[in-house]
Amino acid sequence: MRGDLRAERPLGLDARSPAPHAGNPGGSSPPRPSREAPRQPHDRGGGRPERAPVGPLSGAAARRAVRDAPLRDRAEGGGGLRGRSLLGLAGLLLFTVLLQRLGIRRSLEALLAADRPLLFLSIGGFFLSQALRLAKWTYLLRRAEGAWAPLATAHFYFHIKLLGTLTPGRLGEFLPALASGGGRGALLSITTYDRLLESSTTLLFGLTAFAFLLRSSAPAAFLPVSLALLAAISLGAFLCWRNSWMTGIGERIERRAAGGGGHGPIGRLLAPGLRIAGGIRDMQESFRALFRGRVVATSLALTIAAVAADLLFWWTTFLCLGIRLSPGRLVASVALFNVTGFFSPTPGGLGVSDAAFVVFLRSTGVEGPFGSFLILLRLIVAVFTAIPAWLLSALLRYRKR
């Protein structure tokens, strides 16, 4: 009888019977083969075993593959040489457009009109705000995606800042994540999470300034628009926190993609669907890691510190051109500038944010060389974001050789 059982063993099992063990005295029957996929070396253990990816690596498996690569080959702010080249080209084109709109002659005049010590202090305030945001990104990456090499983190962050500064509505902030190789879903989650933090903090600062310090000077549309934006941000944060709805979307895409087979030309056609499904699972895992009490508290504290450094940067830039503002007007003008830039169809809110900013300050009785101020402000941000991004790209390209 036992011989018959061995003869009927399913295909794929070794013909030799395994040795008896303590839980199977005498070897009365061989252990039943497990239907579960073998546990991967980096499985976290416990709970339901992970589903084996169909076709190309997807979801957590793709992220683990990226995480286990050598540091010099891992996330370098873009999908290898091609991704970095595309990001560099996009940044160069947008930077050229901005300089053309500002005007080289007017930019030089603004620089020459500025007080030198205060100008250097202003640039120092800008770098302080960027250092705090870079520290926040390093922390978020470690929590949600894995520790990156410091140069890779800085390269990725400065491209986010550069492309966000030079695109309408700061949508360019998402381009580095989309251009990345592995871990794209996690990077999109971190970018979204950071965008929610930055927007809500700036809005709350502005609403506080208008509500308690400049109630009579608030533009008619600012308060309702800001409250609507804050409600939209709160809804977005809630959906990212309660992200179980992503599971059904990812599984539906994966079933459709896997239903037609996974080999040959059909497999190549279905691969994007599988990658999308894996990216959605990756985003879900990252959001779960980010929306934890300690992570939220730490990242919020770094965001508030960075916004405070932004206020120092703006204040010293005002002072170096002889414009003096009260604390309430300073906070309100920064918030108004950023909120109007969010809805502006022009790169970086150029023209739209500037007009709203100047009209607001003049309505409160403040006069000064606002044109030179805005040119100087945008010039400092663009130049001292572009230079680190391009230098880091060149350094990473050199180290890659």
PDB file of C-alpha atoms in Angstrom, residues 141-384:
ATOM      1  CA  LEU A 141      13.426  57.396   3.286  1.00  0.00           C
ATOM      2  CA  ARG A 142      14.900  55.389   6.137  1.00  0.00           C
ATOM      3  CA  ARG A 143      11.430  54.729   7.561  1.00  0.00           C
ATOM      4  CA  ALA A 144       9.579  53.904   4.349  1.00  0.00           C
ATOM      5  CA  GLU A 145      12.104  52.812   1.729  1.00  0.00           C
ATOM      6  CA  GLY A 146      15.404  51.941   3.405  1.00  0.00           C
ATOM      7  CA  ALA A 147      18.571  53.888   4.152  1.00  0.00           C
ATOM      8  CA  TRP A 148      20.044  55.589   1.092  1.00  0.00           C
ATOM      9  CA  ALA A 149      23.593  56.730   0.521  1.00  0.00           C
ATOM     10  CA  PRO A 150      23.866  60.419   1.596  1.00  0.00           C
ATOM     11  CA  LEU A 151      24.854  61.632  -1.886  1.00  0.00           C
ATOM     12  CA  ALA A 152      21.931  59.778  -3.465  1.00  0.00           C
ATOM     13  CA  THR A 153      19.495  61.304  -0.964  1.00  0.00           C
ATOM     14  CA  ALA A 154      20.810  64.833  -1.560  1.00  0.00           C
ATOM     15  CA  HIS A 155      20.711  64.347  -5.352  1.00  0.00           C
ATOM     16  CA  PHE A 156      17.117  63.143  -5.245  1.00  0.00           C
ATOM     17  CA  TYR A 157      15.979  65.919  -2.886  1.00  0.00           C
ATOM     18  CA  PHE A 158      17.539  68.818  -4.805  1.00  0.00           C
ATOM     19  CA  HIS A 159      15.967  67.595  -8.048  1.00  0.00           C
ATOM     20  CA  ILE A 160      12.591  67.525  -6.294  1.00  0.00           C
ATOM     21  CA  LYS A 161      13.144  71.094  -5.106  1.00  0.00           C
ATOM     22  CA  LEU A 162      14.430  72.329  -8.480  1.00  0.00           C
ATOM     23  CA  LEU A 163      11.659  70.822 -10.601  1.00  0.00           C
ATOM     24  CA  GLY A 164       8.987  71.797  -8.076  1.00  0.00           C
ATOM     25  CA  THR A 165      10.184  75.408  -8.019  1.00  0.00           C
ATOM     26  CA  LEU A 166      10.159  75.705 -11.814  1.00  0.00           C
ATOM     27  CA  THR A 167       6.827  74.004 -12.681  1.00  0.00           C
ATOM     28  CA  PRO A 168       3.178  75.108 -12.343  1.00  0.00           C
ATOM     29  CA  GLY A 169       1.602  74.056  -9.069  1.00  0.00           C
ATOM     30  CA  ARG A 170       4.923  72.466  -8.015  1.00  0.00           C
ATOM     31  CA  LEU A 171       3.884  69.340  -9.922  1.00  0.00           C
ATOM     32  CA  GLY A 172       7.506  68.797 -10.921  1.00  0.00           C
ATOM     33  CA  GLU A 173       8.165  67.489  -7.412  1.00  0.00           C
ATOM     34  CA  PHE A 174       6.752  64.144  -8.538  1.00  0.00           C
ATOM     35  CA  LEU A 175       9.004  63.816 -11.609  1.00  0.00           C
ATOM     36  CA  PRO A 176      12.082  62.398  -9.795  1.00  0.00           C
ATOM     37  CA  ALA A 177       9.953  59.637  -8.260  1.00  0.00           C
ATOM     38  CA  LEU A 178       8.353  58.819 -11.625  1.00  0.00           C
ATOM     39  CA  ALA A 179      11.774  58.769 -13.311  1.00  0.00           C
ATOM     40  CA  SER A 180      13.296  56.498 -10.674  1.00  0.00           C
ATOM     41  CA  GLY A 181      14.058  52.834 -11.272  1.00  0.00           C
ATOM     42  CA  GLY A 182      13.166  50.541  -8.382  1.00  0.00           C
ATOM     43  CA  GLY A 183      11.069  51.673  -5.442  1.00  0.00           C
ATOM     44  CA  ARG A 184       8.956  54.075  -7.508  1.00  0.00           C
ATOM     45  CA  GLY A 185       5.822  53.445  -5.449  1.00  0.00           C
ATOM     46  CA  ALA A 186       7.587  54.158  -2.163  1.00  0.00           C
ATOM     47  CA  LEU A 187       9.111  57.374  -3.526  1.00  0.00           C
ATOM     48  CA  LEU A 188       5.718  58.582  -4.762  1.00  0.00           C
ATOM     49  CA  SER A 189       4.288  57.913  -1.297  1.00  0.00           C
ATOM     50  CA  ILE A 190       7.049  59.886   0.421  1.00  0.00           C
ATOM     51  CA  THR A 191       6.680  62.782  -2.040  1.00  0.00           C
ATOM     52  CA  THR A 192       2.904  62.878  -1.482  1.00  0.00           C
ATOM     53  CA  TYR A 193       3.324  62.668   2.293  1.00  0.00           C
ATOM     54  CA  ASP A 194       5.879  65.493   2.311  1.00  0.00           C
ATOM     55  CA  ARG A 195       3.680  67.625   0.042  1.00  0.00           C
ATOM     56  CA  LEU A 196       0.774  67.215   2.478  1.00  0.00           C
ATOM     57  CA  LEU A 197       2.973  68.240   5.415  1.00  0.00           C
ATOM     58  CA  GLU A 198       4.479  71.281   3.688  1.00  0.00           C
ATOM     59  CA  SER A 199       1.176  72.581   2.298  1.00  0.00           C
ATOM     60  CA  SER A 200      -0.784  72.192   5.532  1.00  0.00           C
ATOM     61  CA  THR A 201       1.953  73.817   7.651  1.00  0.00           C
ATOM     62  CA  THR A 202       2.267  76.839   5.331  1.00  0.00           C
ATOM     63  CA  LEU A 203      -1.516  77.260   5.187  1.00  0.00           C
ATOM     64  CA  LEU A 204      -1.881  77.102   8.961  1.00  0.00           C
ATOM     65  CA  PHE A 205       0.866  79.706   9.400  1.00  0.00           C
ATOM     66  CA  GLY A 206      -0.889  82.008   6.914  1.00  0.00           C
ATOM     67  CA  LEU A 207      -4.369  81.524   8.378  1.00  0.00           C
ATOM     68  CA  THR A 208      -3.014  82.246  11.854  1.00  0.00           C
ATOM     69  CA  ALA A 209      -1.345  85.448  10.653  1.00  0.00           C
ATOM     70  CA  PHE A 210      -4.486  86.710   8.899  1.00  0.00           C
ATOM     71  CA  ALA A 211      -6.867  85.663  11.681  1.00  0.00           C
ATOM     72  CA  PHE A 212      -4.991  87.192  14.614  1.00  0.00           C
ATOM     73  CA  LEU A 213      -2.669  89.859  13.194  1.00  0.00           C
ATOM     74  CA  LEU A 214      -4.060  91.168   9.885  1.00  0.00           C
ATOM     75  CA  ARG A 215      -7.767  90.414  10.004  1.00  0.00           C
ATOM     76  CA  SER A 216      -8.749  93.626   8.212  1.00  0.00           C
ATOM     77  CA  SER A 217      -6.073  93.250   5.499  1.00  0.00           C
ATOM     78  CA  ALA A 218      -6.827  89.719   4.306  1.00  0.00           C
ATOM     79  CA  PRO A 219      -7.654  89.468   0.573  1.00  0.00           C
ATOM     80  CA  ALA A 220     -11.298  88.575   0.030  1.00  0.00           C
ATOM     81  CA  ALA A 221     -10.582  85.233  -1.636  1.00  0.00           C
ATOM     82  CA  PHE A 222      -7.660  84.116   0.526  1.00  0.00           C
ATOM     83  CA  LEU A 223      -9.544  82.790   3.550  1.00  0.00           C
ATOM     84  CA  PRO A 224     -12.157  80.703   1.670  1.00  0.00           C
ATOM     85  CA  VAL A 225      -9.554  79.366  -0.771  1.00  0.00           C
ATOM     86  CA  SER A 226      -7.172  78.499   2.071  1.00  0.00           C
ATOM     87  CA  LEU A 227      -9.902  76.750   4.047  1.00  0.00           C
ATOM     88  CA  ALA A 228     -10.939  74.781   0.949  1.00  0.00           C
ATOM     89  CA  LEU A 229      -7.313  73.809   0.351  1.00  0.00           C
ATOM     90  CA  LEU A 230      -6.913  72.765   3.977  1.00  0.00           C
ATOM     91  CA  ALA A 231     -10.042  70.607   3.728  1.00  0.00           C
ATOM     92  CA  ALA A 232      -8.703  68.980   0.535  1.00  0.00           C
ATOM     93  CA  ILE A 233      -5.327  68.333   2.201  1.00  0.00           C
ATOM     94  CA  SER A 234      -7.069  66.793   5.226  1.00  0.00           C
ATOM     95  CA  LEU A 235      -9.109  64.521   2.953  1.00  0.00           C
ATOM     96  CA  GLY A 236      -5.976  63.494   1.051  1.00  0.00           C
ATOM     97  CA  ALA A 237      -4.132  62.750   4.292  1.00  0.00           C
ATOM     98  CA  PHE A 238      -7.079  60.665   5.534  1.00  0.00           C
ATOM     99  CA  LEU A 239      -7.179  58.627   2.307  1.00  0.00           C
ATOM    100  CA  CYS A 240      -3.422  58.010   2.491  1.00  0.00           C
ATOM    101  CA  TRP A 241      -3.695  56.993   6.141  1.00  0.00           C
ATOM    102  CA  ARG A 242      -6.735  54.710   5.657  1.00  0.00           C
ATOM    103  CA  ASN A 243      -5.321  53.149   2.514  1.00  0.00           C
ATOM    104  CA  SER A 244      -7.132  49.801   2.448  1.00  0.00           C
ATOM    105  CA  TRP A 245      -8.908  50.978  -0.726  1.00  0.00           C
ATOM    106  CA  MET A 246      -5.576  50.589  -2.549  1.00  0.00           C
ATOM    107  CA  THR A 247      -5.654  46.819  -2.005  1.00  0.00           C
ATOM    108  CA  GLY A 248      -8.668  46.247  -4.239  1.00  0.00           C
ATOM    109  CA  ILE A 249      -7.293  48.482  -6.998  1.00  0.00           C
ATOM    110  CA  GLY A 250      -3.919  46.721  -7.019  1.00  0.00           C
ATOM    111  CA  GLU A 251      -5.437  43.233  -7.006  1.00  0.00           C
ATOM    112  CA  ARG A 252      -7.860  44.115  -9.805  1.00  0.00           C
ATOM    113  CA  ILE A 253      -5.035  45.422 -12.017  1.00  0.00           C
ATOM    114  CA  GLU A 254      -2.881  42.408 -11.212  1.00  0.00           C
ATOM    115  CA  ARG A 255      -5.649  39.909 -12.030  1.00  0.00           C
ATOM    116  CA  ARG A 256      -6.294  41.545 -15.385  1.00  0.00           C
ATOM    117  CA  ALA A 257      -2.601  41.677 -16.210  1.00  0.00           C
ATOM    118  CA  ALA A 258      -1.876  38.112 -15.108  1.00  0.00           C
ATOM    119  CA  GLY A 259      -4.965  36.652 -16.773  1.00  0.00           C
ATOM    120  CA  GLY A 260      -3.456  36.679 -20.260  1.00  0.00           C
ATOM    121  CA  GLY A 261      -0.281  34.780 -19.386  1.00  0.00           C
ATOM    122  CA  GLY A 262       3.168  36.004 -18.513  1.00  0.00           C
ATOM    123  CA  HIS A 263       5.513  34.891 -21.285  1.00  0.00           C
ATOM    124  CA  GLY A 264       6.538  36.035 -24.741  1.00  0.00           C
ATOM    125  CA  PRO A 265       4.978  39.069 -26.438  1.00  0.00           C
ATOM    126  CA  ILE A 266       1.873  38.874 -24.250  1.00  0.00           C
ATOM    127  CA  GLY A 267       3.999  38.939 -21.127  1.00  0.00           C
ATOM    128  CA  ARG A 268       5.796  42.033 -22.364  1.00  0.00           C
ATOM    129  CA  LEU A 269       2.468  43.738 -22.992  1.00  0.00           C
ATOM    130  CA  LEU A 270       1.209  42.824 -19.520  1.00  0.00           C
ATOM    131  CA  ALA A 271       4.393  43.795 -17.678  1.00  0.00           C
ATOM    132  CA  PRO A 272       3.357  47.476 -17.201  1.00  0.00           C
ATOM    133  CA  GLY A 273       0.120  46.382 -15.526  1.00  0.00           C
ATOM    134  CA  LEU A 274       2.023  44.136 -13.160  1.00  0.00           C
ATOM    135  CA  ARG A 275       4.448  46.930 -12.352  1.00  0.00           C
ATOM    136  CA  ILE A 276       1.543  49.294 -11.633  1.00  0.00           C
ATOM    137  CA  ALA A 277      -0.031  46.723  -9.304  1.00  0.00           C
ATOM    138  CA  GLY A 278       3.298  46.242  -7.556  1.00  0.00           C
ATOM    139  CA  GLY A 279       3.753  50.005  -7.270  1.00  0.00           C
ATOM    140  CA  ILE A 280       0.322  50.377  -5.644  1.00  0.00           C
ATOM    141  CA  ARG A 281       1.203  47.706  -3.072  1.00  0.00           C
ATOM    142  CA  ASP A 282       4.504  49.468  -2.517  1.00  0.00           C
ATOM    143  CA  MET A 283       2.750  52.806  -1.947  1.00  0.00           C
ATOM    144  CA  GLN A 284       0.371  51.183   0.506  1.00  0.00           C
ATOM    145  CA  GLU A 285       3.200  49.671   2.537  1.00  0.00           C
ATOM    146  CA  SER A 286       5.039  52.994   2.596  1.00  0.00           C
ATOM    147  CA  PHE A 287       1.978  54.966   3.716  1.00  0.00           C
ATOM    148  CA  ARG A 288       1.501  52.490   6.568  1.00  0.00           C
ATOM    149  CA  ALA A 289       5.107  53.074   7.621  1.00  0.00           C
ATOM    150  CA  LEU A 290       4.797  56.872   7.355  1.00  0.00           C
ATOM    151  CA  PHE A 291       1.478  57.371   9.161  1.00  0.00           C
ATOM    152  CA  ARG A 292       2.787  56.224  12.526  1.00  0.00           C
ATOM    153  CA  GLY A 293       2.730  58.487  15.545  1.00  0.00           C
ATOM    154  CA  ARG A 294       6.473  58.900  15.999  1.00  0.00           C
ATOM    155  CA  VAL A 295       7.142  59.343  12.263  1.00  0.00           C
ATOM    156  CA  VAL A 296       4.392  61.963  11.923  1.00  0.00           C
ATOM    157  CA  ALA A 297       5.637  63.863  14.993  1.00  0.00           C
ATOM    158  CA  THR A 298       9.276  63.886  13.839  1.00  0.00           C
ATOM    159  CA  SER A 299       8.529  64.862  10.241  1.00  0.00           C
ATOM    160  CA  LEU A 300       6.069  67.557  11.365  1.00  0.00           C
ATOM    161  CA  ALA A 301       8.668  69.042  13.732  1.00  0.00           C
ATOM    162  CA  LEU A 302      11.247  69.156  10.916  1.00  0.00           C
ATOM    163  CA  THR A 303       8.670  70.744   8.585  1.00  0.00           C
ATOM    164  CA  ILE A 304       7.818  73.479  11.102  1.00  0.00           C
ATOM    165  CA  ALA A 305      11.530  74.165  11.627  1.00  0.00           C
ATOM    166  CA  ALA A 306      12.062  74.362   7.839  1.00  0.00           C
ATOM    167  CA  VAL A 307       9.134  76.785   7.401  1.00  0.00           C
ATOM    168  CA  ALA A 308      10.576  78.927  10.217  1.00  0.00           C
ATOM    169  CA  ALA A 309      13.907  78.953   8.335  1.00  0.00           C
ATOM    170  CA  ASP A 310      11.964  80.009   5.215  1.00  0.00           C
ATOM    171  CA  LEU A 311      10.632  82.993   7.157  1.00  0.00           C
ATOM    172  CA  LEU A 312      14.200  83.893   8.147  1.00  0.00           C
ATOM    173  CA  PHE A 313      15.218  83.669   4.480  1.00  0.00           C
ATOM    174  CA  TRP A 314      12.351  85.926   3.365  1.00  0.00           C
ATOM    175  CA  TRP A 315      12.907  88.420   6.189  1.00  0.00           C
ATOM    176  CA  THR A 316      16.625  88.855   5.458  1.00  0.00           C
ATOM    177  CA  THR A 317      15.895  89.134   1.712  1.00  0.00           C
ATOM    178  CA  PHE A 318      13.416  91.920   2.470  1.00  0.00           C
ATOM    179  CA  LEU A 319      15.963  93.653   4.699  1.00  0.00           C
ATOM    180  CA  CYS A 320      18.815  93.509   2.192  1.00  0.00           C
ATOM    181  CA  LEU A 321      16.683  95.674  -0.135  1.00  0.00           C
ATOM    182  CA  GLY A 322      15.531  98.022   2.623  1.00  0.00           C
ATOM    183  CA  ILE A 323      11.966  96.663   2.995  1.00  0.00           C
ATOM    184  CA  ARG A 324      10.827  96.348   6.614  1.00  0.00           C
ATOM    185  CA  LEU A 325       7.815  94.203   7.535  1.00  0.00           C
ATOM    186  CA  SER A 326       6.045  93.340  10.764  1.00  0.00           C
ATOM    187  CA  PRO A 327       6.010  89.613  11.699  1.00  0.00           C
ATOM    188  CA  GLY A 328       2.334  89.335  10.743  1.00  0.00           C
ATOM    189  CA  ARG A 329       2.847  90.820   7.280  1.00  0.00           C
ATOM    190  CA  LEU A 330       5.909  88.623   6.753  1.00  0.00           C
ATOM    191  CA  VAL A 331       4.083  85.368   7.541  1.00  0.00           C
ATOM    192  CA  ALA A 332       0.977  86.423   5.603  1.00  0.00           C
ATOM    193  CA  SER A 333       2.969  87.426   2.500  1.00  0.00           C
ATOM    194  CA  VAL A 334       4.841  84.091   2.437  1.00  0.00           C
ATOM    195  CA  ALA A 335       1.582  82.141   2.770  1.00  0.00           C
ATOM    196  CA  LEU A 336      -0.174  84.239   0.115  1.00  0.00           C
ATOM    197  CA  PHE A 337       2.752  83.836  -2.289  1.00  0.00           C
ATOM    198  CA  ASN A 338       2.747  80.036  -1.879  1.00  0.00           C
ATOM    199  CA  VAL A 339      -1.031  79.602  -2.060  1.00  0.00           C
ATOM    200  CA  THR A 340      -1.373  81.631  -5.271  1.00  0.00           C
ATOM    201  CA  GLY A 341       1.610  79.763  -6.725  1.00  0.00           C
ATOM    202  CA  PHE A 342      -0.219  76.498  -6.094  1.00  0.00           C
ATOM    203  CA  PHE A 343      -3.001  77.532  -8.512  1.00  0.00           C
ATOM    204  CA  SER A 344      -0.844  79.437 -10.979  1.00  0.00           C
ATOM    205  CA  PRO A 345      -0.546  78.013 -14.536  1.00  0.00           C
ATOM    206  CA  THR A 346       2.905  79.605 -14.952  1.00  0.00           C
ATOM    207  CA  PRO A 347       6.252  78.019 -13.948  1.00  0.00           C
ATOM    208  CA  GLY A 348       6.771  78.576 -10.238  1.00  0.00           C
ATOM    209  CA  GLY A 349       3.806  80.959 -10.124  1.00  0.00           C
ATOM    210  CA  LEU A 350       5.819  83.561 -12.033  1.00  0.00           C
ATOM    211  CA  GLY A 351       3.703  86.673 -12.581  1.00  0.00           C
ATOM    212  CA  VAL A 352       0.571  85.450 -10.789  1.00  0.00           C
ATOM    213  CA  SER A 353       2.068  85.015  -7.311  1.00  0.00           C
ATOM    214  CA  ASP A 354       4.119  88.168  -7.818  1.00  0.00           C
ATOM    215  CA  ALA A 355       1.076  90.314  -8.604  1.00  0.00           C
ATOM    216  CA  ALA A 356      -0.961  89.018  -5.648  1.00  0.00           C
ATOM    217  CA  PHE A 357       2.026  89.516  -3.359  1.00  0.00           C
ATOM    218  CA  VAL A 358       2.657  93.142  -4.416  1.00  0.00           C
ATOM    219  CA  VAL A 359      -1.040  94.101  -4.296  1.00  0.00           C
ATOM    220  CA  PHE A 360      -1.348  92.685  -0.776  1.00  0.00           C
ATOM    221  CA  LEU A 361       1.700  94.483   0.630  1.00  0.00           C
ATOM    222  CA  ARG A 362       0.758  97.814  -0.935  1.00  0.00           C
ATOM    223  CA  SER A 363      -2.769  97.487   0.451  1.00  0.00           C
ATOM    224  CA  THR A 364      -1.250  97.270   3.944  1.00  0.00           C
ATOM    225  CA  GLY A 365       0.795 100.442   3.426  1.00  0.00           C
ATOM    226  CA  VAL A 366       4.162  98.827   2.686  1.00  0.00           C
ATOM    227  CA  GLU A 367       6.219 100.322  -0.134  1.00  0.00           C
ATOM    228  CA  GLY A 368       9.581  99.321  -1.549  1.00  0.00           C
ATOM    229  CA  PRO A 369      11.418  97.846  -4.537  1.00  0.00           C
ATOM    230  CA  PHE A 370       9.186  94.780  -4.769  1.00  0.00           C
ATOM    231  CA  GLY A 371      10.275  93.999  -8.331  1.00  0.00           C
ATOM    232  CA  SER A 372      13.919  93.724  -7.272  1.00  0.00           C
ATOM    233  CA  PHE A 373      12.891  91.698  -4.225  1.00  0.00           C
ATOM    234  CA  LEU A 374      10.979  89.119  -6.266  1.00  0.00           C
ATOM    235  CA  ILE A 375      13.795  88.811  -8.807  1.00  0.00           C
ATOM    236  CA  LEU A 376      16.344  88.354  -6.021  1.00  0.00           C
ATOM    237  CA  LEU A 377      14.143  85.834  -4.203  1.00  0.00           C
ATOM    238  CA  ARG A 378      13.592  83.664  -7.270  1.00  0.00           C
ATOM    239  CA  LEU A 379      17.227  83.977  -8.319  1.00  0.00           C
ATOM    240  CA  ILE A 380      18.536  82.728  -4.965  1.00  0.00           C
ATOM    241  CA  VAL A 381      16.093  79.807  -4.905  1.00  0.00           C
ATOM    242  CA  ALA A 382      16.736  78.764  -8.515  1.00  0.00           C
ATOM    243  CA  VAL A 383      20.528  79.154  -8.525  1.00  0.00           C
ATOM    244  CA  PHE A 384      21.211  77.567  -5.139  1.00  0.00           C
TER     245      PHE A 384
END
